[in-house]
CSV table of C-alpha atoms in Angstrom, one decimal:
chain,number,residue,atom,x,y,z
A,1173,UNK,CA,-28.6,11.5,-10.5
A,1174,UNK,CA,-32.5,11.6,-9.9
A,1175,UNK,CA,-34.9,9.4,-8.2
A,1176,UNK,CA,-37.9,9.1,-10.0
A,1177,UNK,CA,-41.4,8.7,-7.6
A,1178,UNK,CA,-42.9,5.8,-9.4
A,1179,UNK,CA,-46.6,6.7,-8.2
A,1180,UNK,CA,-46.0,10.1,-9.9
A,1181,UNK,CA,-44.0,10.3,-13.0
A,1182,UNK,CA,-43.7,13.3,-13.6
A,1183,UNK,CA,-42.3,14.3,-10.0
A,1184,UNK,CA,-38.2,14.4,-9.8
A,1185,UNK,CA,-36.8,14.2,-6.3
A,1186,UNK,CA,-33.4,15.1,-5.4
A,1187,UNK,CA,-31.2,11.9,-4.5
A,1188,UNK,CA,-30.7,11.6,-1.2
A,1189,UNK,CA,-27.5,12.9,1.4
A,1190,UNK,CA,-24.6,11.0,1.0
A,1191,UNK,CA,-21.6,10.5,3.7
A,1192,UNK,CA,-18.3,12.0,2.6
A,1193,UNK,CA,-16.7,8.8,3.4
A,1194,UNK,CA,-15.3,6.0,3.2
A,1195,UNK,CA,-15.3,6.1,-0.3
A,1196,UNK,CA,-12.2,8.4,-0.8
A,1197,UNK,CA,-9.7,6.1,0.8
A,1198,UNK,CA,-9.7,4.2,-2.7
A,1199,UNK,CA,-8.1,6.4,-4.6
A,1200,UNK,CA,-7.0,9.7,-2.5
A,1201,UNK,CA,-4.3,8.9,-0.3
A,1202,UNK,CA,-0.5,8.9,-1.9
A,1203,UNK,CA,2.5,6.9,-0.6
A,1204,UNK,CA,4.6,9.2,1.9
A,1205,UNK,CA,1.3,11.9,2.6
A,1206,UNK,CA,2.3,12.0,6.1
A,1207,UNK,CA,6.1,12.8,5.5
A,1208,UNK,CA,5.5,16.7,5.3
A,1209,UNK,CA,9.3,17.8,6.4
A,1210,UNK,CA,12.1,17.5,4.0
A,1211,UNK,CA,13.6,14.1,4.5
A,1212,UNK,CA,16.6,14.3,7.5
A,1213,UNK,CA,15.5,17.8,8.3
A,1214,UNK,CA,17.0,18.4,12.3
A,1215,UNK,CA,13.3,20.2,12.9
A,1216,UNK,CA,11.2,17.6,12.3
A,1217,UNK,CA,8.2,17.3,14.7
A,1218,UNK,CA,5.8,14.0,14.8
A,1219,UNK,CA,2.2,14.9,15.0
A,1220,UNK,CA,0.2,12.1,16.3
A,1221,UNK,CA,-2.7,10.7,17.4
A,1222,UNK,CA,-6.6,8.9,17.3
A,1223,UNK,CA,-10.0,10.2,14.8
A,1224,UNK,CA,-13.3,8.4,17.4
A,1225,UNK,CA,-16.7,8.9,16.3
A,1226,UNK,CA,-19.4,9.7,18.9
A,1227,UNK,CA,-19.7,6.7,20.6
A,1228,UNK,CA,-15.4,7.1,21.2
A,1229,UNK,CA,-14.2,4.3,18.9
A,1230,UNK,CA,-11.6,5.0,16.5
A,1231,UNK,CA,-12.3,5.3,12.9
A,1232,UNK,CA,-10.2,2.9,10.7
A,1233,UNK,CA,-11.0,4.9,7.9
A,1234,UNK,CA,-10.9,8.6,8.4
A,1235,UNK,CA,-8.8,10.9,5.8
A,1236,UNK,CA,-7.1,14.1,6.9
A,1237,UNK,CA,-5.2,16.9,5.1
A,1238,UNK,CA,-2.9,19.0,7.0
A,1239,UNK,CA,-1.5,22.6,6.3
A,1240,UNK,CA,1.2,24.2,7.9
A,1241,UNK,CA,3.1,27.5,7.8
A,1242,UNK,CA,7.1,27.1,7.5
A,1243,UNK,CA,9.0,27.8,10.6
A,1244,UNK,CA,9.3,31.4,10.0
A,1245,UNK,CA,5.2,31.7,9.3
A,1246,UNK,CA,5.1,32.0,6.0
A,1247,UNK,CA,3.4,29.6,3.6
A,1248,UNK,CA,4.6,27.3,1.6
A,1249,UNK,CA,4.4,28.3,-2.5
A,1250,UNK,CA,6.6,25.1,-3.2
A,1251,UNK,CA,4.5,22.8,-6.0
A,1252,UNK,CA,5.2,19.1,-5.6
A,1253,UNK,CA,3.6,17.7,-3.0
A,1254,UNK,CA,2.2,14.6,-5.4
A,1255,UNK,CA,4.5,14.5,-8.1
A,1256,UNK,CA,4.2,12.0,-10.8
A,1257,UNK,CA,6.0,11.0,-13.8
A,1258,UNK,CA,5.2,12.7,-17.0
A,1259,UNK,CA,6.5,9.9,-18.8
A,1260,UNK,CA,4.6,6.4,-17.1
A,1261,UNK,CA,2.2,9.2,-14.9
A,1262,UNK,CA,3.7,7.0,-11.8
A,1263,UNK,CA,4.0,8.3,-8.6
A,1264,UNK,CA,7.4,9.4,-7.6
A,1265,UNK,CA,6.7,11.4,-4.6
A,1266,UNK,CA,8.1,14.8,-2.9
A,1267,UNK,CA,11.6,15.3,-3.5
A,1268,UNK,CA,12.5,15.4,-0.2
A,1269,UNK,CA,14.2,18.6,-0.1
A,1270,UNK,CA,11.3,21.5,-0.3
A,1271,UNK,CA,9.0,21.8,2.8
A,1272,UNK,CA,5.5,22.3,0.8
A,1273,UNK,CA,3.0,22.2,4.3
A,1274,UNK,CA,1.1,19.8,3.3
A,1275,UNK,CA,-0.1,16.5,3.2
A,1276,UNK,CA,-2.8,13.8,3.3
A,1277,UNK,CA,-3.1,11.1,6.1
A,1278,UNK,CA,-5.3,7.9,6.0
A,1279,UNK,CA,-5.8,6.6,9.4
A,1280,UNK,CA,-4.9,2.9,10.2
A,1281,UNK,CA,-7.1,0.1,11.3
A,1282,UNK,CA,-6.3,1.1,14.4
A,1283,UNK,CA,-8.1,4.7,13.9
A,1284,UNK,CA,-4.6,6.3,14.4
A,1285,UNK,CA,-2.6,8.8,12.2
A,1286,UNK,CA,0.6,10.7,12.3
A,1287,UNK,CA,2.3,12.9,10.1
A,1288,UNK,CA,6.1,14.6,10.2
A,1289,UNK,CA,6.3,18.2,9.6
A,1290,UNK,CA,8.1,21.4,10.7
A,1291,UNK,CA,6.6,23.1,14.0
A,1292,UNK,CA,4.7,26.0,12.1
A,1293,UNK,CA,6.1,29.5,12.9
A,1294,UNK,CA,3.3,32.7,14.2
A,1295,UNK,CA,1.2,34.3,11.4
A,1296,UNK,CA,-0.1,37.5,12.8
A,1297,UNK,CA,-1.3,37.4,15.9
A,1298,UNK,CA,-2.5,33.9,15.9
A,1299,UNK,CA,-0.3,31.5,17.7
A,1300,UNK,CA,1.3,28.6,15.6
A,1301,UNK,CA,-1.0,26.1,14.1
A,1302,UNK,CA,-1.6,23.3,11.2
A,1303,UNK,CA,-4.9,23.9,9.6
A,1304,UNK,CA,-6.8,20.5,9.3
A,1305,UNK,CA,-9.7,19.2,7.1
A,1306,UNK,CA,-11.5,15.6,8.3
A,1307,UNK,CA,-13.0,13.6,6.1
A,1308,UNK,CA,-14.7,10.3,7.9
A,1309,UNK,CA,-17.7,8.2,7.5
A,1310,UNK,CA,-21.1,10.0,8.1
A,1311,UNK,CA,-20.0,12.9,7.2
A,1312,UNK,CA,-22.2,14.5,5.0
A,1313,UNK,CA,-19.3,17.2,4.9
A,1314,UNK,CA,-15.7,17.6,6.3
A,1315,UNK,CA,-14.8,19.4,8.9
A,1316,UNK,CA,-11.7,21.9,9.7
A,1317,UNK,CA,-10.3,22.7,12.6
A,1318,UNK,CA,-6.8,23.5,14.2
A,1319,UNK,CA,-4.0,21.7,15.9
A,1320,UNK,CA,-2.1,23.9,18.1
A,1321,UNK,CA,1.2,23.5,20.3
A,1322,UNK,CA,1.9,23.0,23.9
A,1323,UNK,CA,4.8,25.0,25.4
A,1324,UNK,CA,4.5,28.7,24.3
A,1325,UNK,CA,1.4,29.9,26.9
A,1326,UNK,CA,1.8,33.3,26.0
A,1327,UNK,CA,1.1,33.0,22.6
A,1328,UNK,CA,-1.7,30.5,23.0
A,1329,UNK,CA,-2.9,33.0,25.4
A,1330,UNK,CA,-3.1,35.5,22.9
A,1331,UNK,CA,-4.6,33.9,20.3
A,1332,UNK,CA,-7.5,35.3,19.0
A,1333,UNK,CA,-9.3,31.8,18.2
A,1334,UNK,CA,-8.2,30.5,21.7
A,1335,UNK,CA,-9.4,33.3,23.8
A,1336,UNK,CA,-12.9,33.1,22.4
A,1337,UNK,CA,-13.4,29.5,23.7
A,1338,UNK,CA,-13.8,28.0,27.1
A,1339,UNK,CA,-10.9,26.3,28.6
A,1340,UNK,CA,-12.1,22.9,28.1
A,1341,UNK,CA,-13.0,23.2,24.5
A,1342,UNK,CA,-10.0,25.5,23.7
A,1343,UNK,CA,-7.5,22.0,25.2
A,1344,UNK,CA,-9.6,20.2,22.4
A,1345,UNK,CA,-7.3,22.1,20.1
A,1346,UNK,CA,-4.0,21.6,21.9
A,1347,UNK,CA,-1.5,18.9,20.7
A,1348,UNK,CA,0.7,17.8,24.0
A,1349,UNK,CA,3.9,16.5,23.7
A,1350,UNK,CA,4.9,13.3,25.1
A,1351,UNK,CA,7.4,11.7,26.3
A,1352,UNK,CA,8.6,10.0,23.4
A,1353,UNK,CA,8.6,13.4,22.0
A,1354,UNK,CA,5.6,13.5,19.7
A,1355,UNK,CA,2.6,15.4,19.7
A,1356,UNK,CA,-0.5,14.1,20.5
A,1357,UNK,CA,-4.0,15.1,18.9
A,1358,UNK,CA,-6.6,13.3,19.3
A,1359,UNK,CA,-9.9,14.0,17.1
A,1360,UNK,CA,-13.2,13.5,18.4
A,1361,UNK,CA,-15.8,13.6,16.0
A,1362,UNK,CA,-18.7,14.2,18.4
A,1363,UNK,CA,-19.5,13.5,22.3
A,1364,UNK,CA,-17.4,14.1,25.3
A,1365,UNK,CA,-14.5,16.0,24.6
A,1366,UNK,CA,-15.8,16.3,20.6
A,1367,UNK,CA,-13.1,18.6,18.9
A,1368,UNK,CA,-13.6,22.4,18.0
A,1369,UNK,CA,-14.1,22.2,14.8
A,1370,UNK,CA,-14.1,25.8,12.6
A,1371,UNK,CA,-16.9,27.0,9.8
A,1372,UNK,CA,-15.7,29.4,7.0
A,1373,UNK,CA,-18.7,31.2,5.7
């Protein structure tokens, strides 16, 4: 679309920025995005947590999508993930046996999201990790970044991504498991704490 400058006709000017959200959460998200592990699979880990924008309140309508190696580190070539009915072209969901890696998260009106997955295996010499794209309101683009695990220091140690970063900003990227036995990763869009998030040029 154009915006025309009414004082000068013949001038076109390019429409302005828009956010990447809210606007996605209409049609985007898919009963059962956040169930990423097979259904009744023993290695199922909970990934949870809170998206806050930069003045720390939680967004009630961010959108994330996670990817994730399999436990042995090697991705996922499984279609499925949003099957539908070739029939009605109604939704009928993963078919709960094949672990695909993915999956799509809306947060709730509380600003928090979870998903259930298997704990990633090492892919080269990058320590386990879920790759993770944001989408939230004034955006003007999403965001990727990583959620790695507590527990195996050596490896997160020898991350290549992780050594490059100061301590405090590399713990930005750190999911810690509580008591209850989840993971928790927050996401901090900007401020104290903001998240590390990752550009792919």
């Amino acid at each position: 679309m154009t915006k025309i400058d009414t004082s000068n006709p013949d001038a076109v000017l390019p429409t302005p920025s828009h956010t990447v959200g809210p606007f996605y959460g209409y049609a985007l998200p898919f009963p059962g995005g956040a169930d990423i592990a097979p259904v009744g699979h023993p290695d199922t880990v909970t990934v949870q947590g809170y998206v806050y924008d930069g003045e720390g309140n939680p967004l009630p309508d961010a959108f994330l999508e996670l990817w994730g190696a399999d436990p042995e580190g090697n991705l996922p070539q499984v279609d499925g993930s949003i099957r539908r009915d070739p029939a009605t072209g109604g939704y009928l969901g993963r078919n709960g046996v094949e672990f695909t890696g993915w999956g799509r998260i809306q947060t709730d009106a509380n600003g928090h999201w979870y998903a259930r997955t298997l704990r990633p295996g090492a892919r080269g010499s990058s320590a386990p990790y879920l790759s993770v794209c944001v989408f939230a309101r004034g955006l003007l683009v999403h965001l990727f970044t990583r959620i790695y695990f507590a527990g195996d220091d050596a490896a997160l140690a020898a991350d290549p991504l992780l050594a490059g970063l100061d301590p405090a900003r590399r713990d930005t990227l750190i999911a810690r498991r509580q008591p209850d036995g989840t993971y928790r990763f927050d996401i901090r869009l900007q401020g104290e704490g903001e998240t590390v998030f990752l550009e792919f040029t």
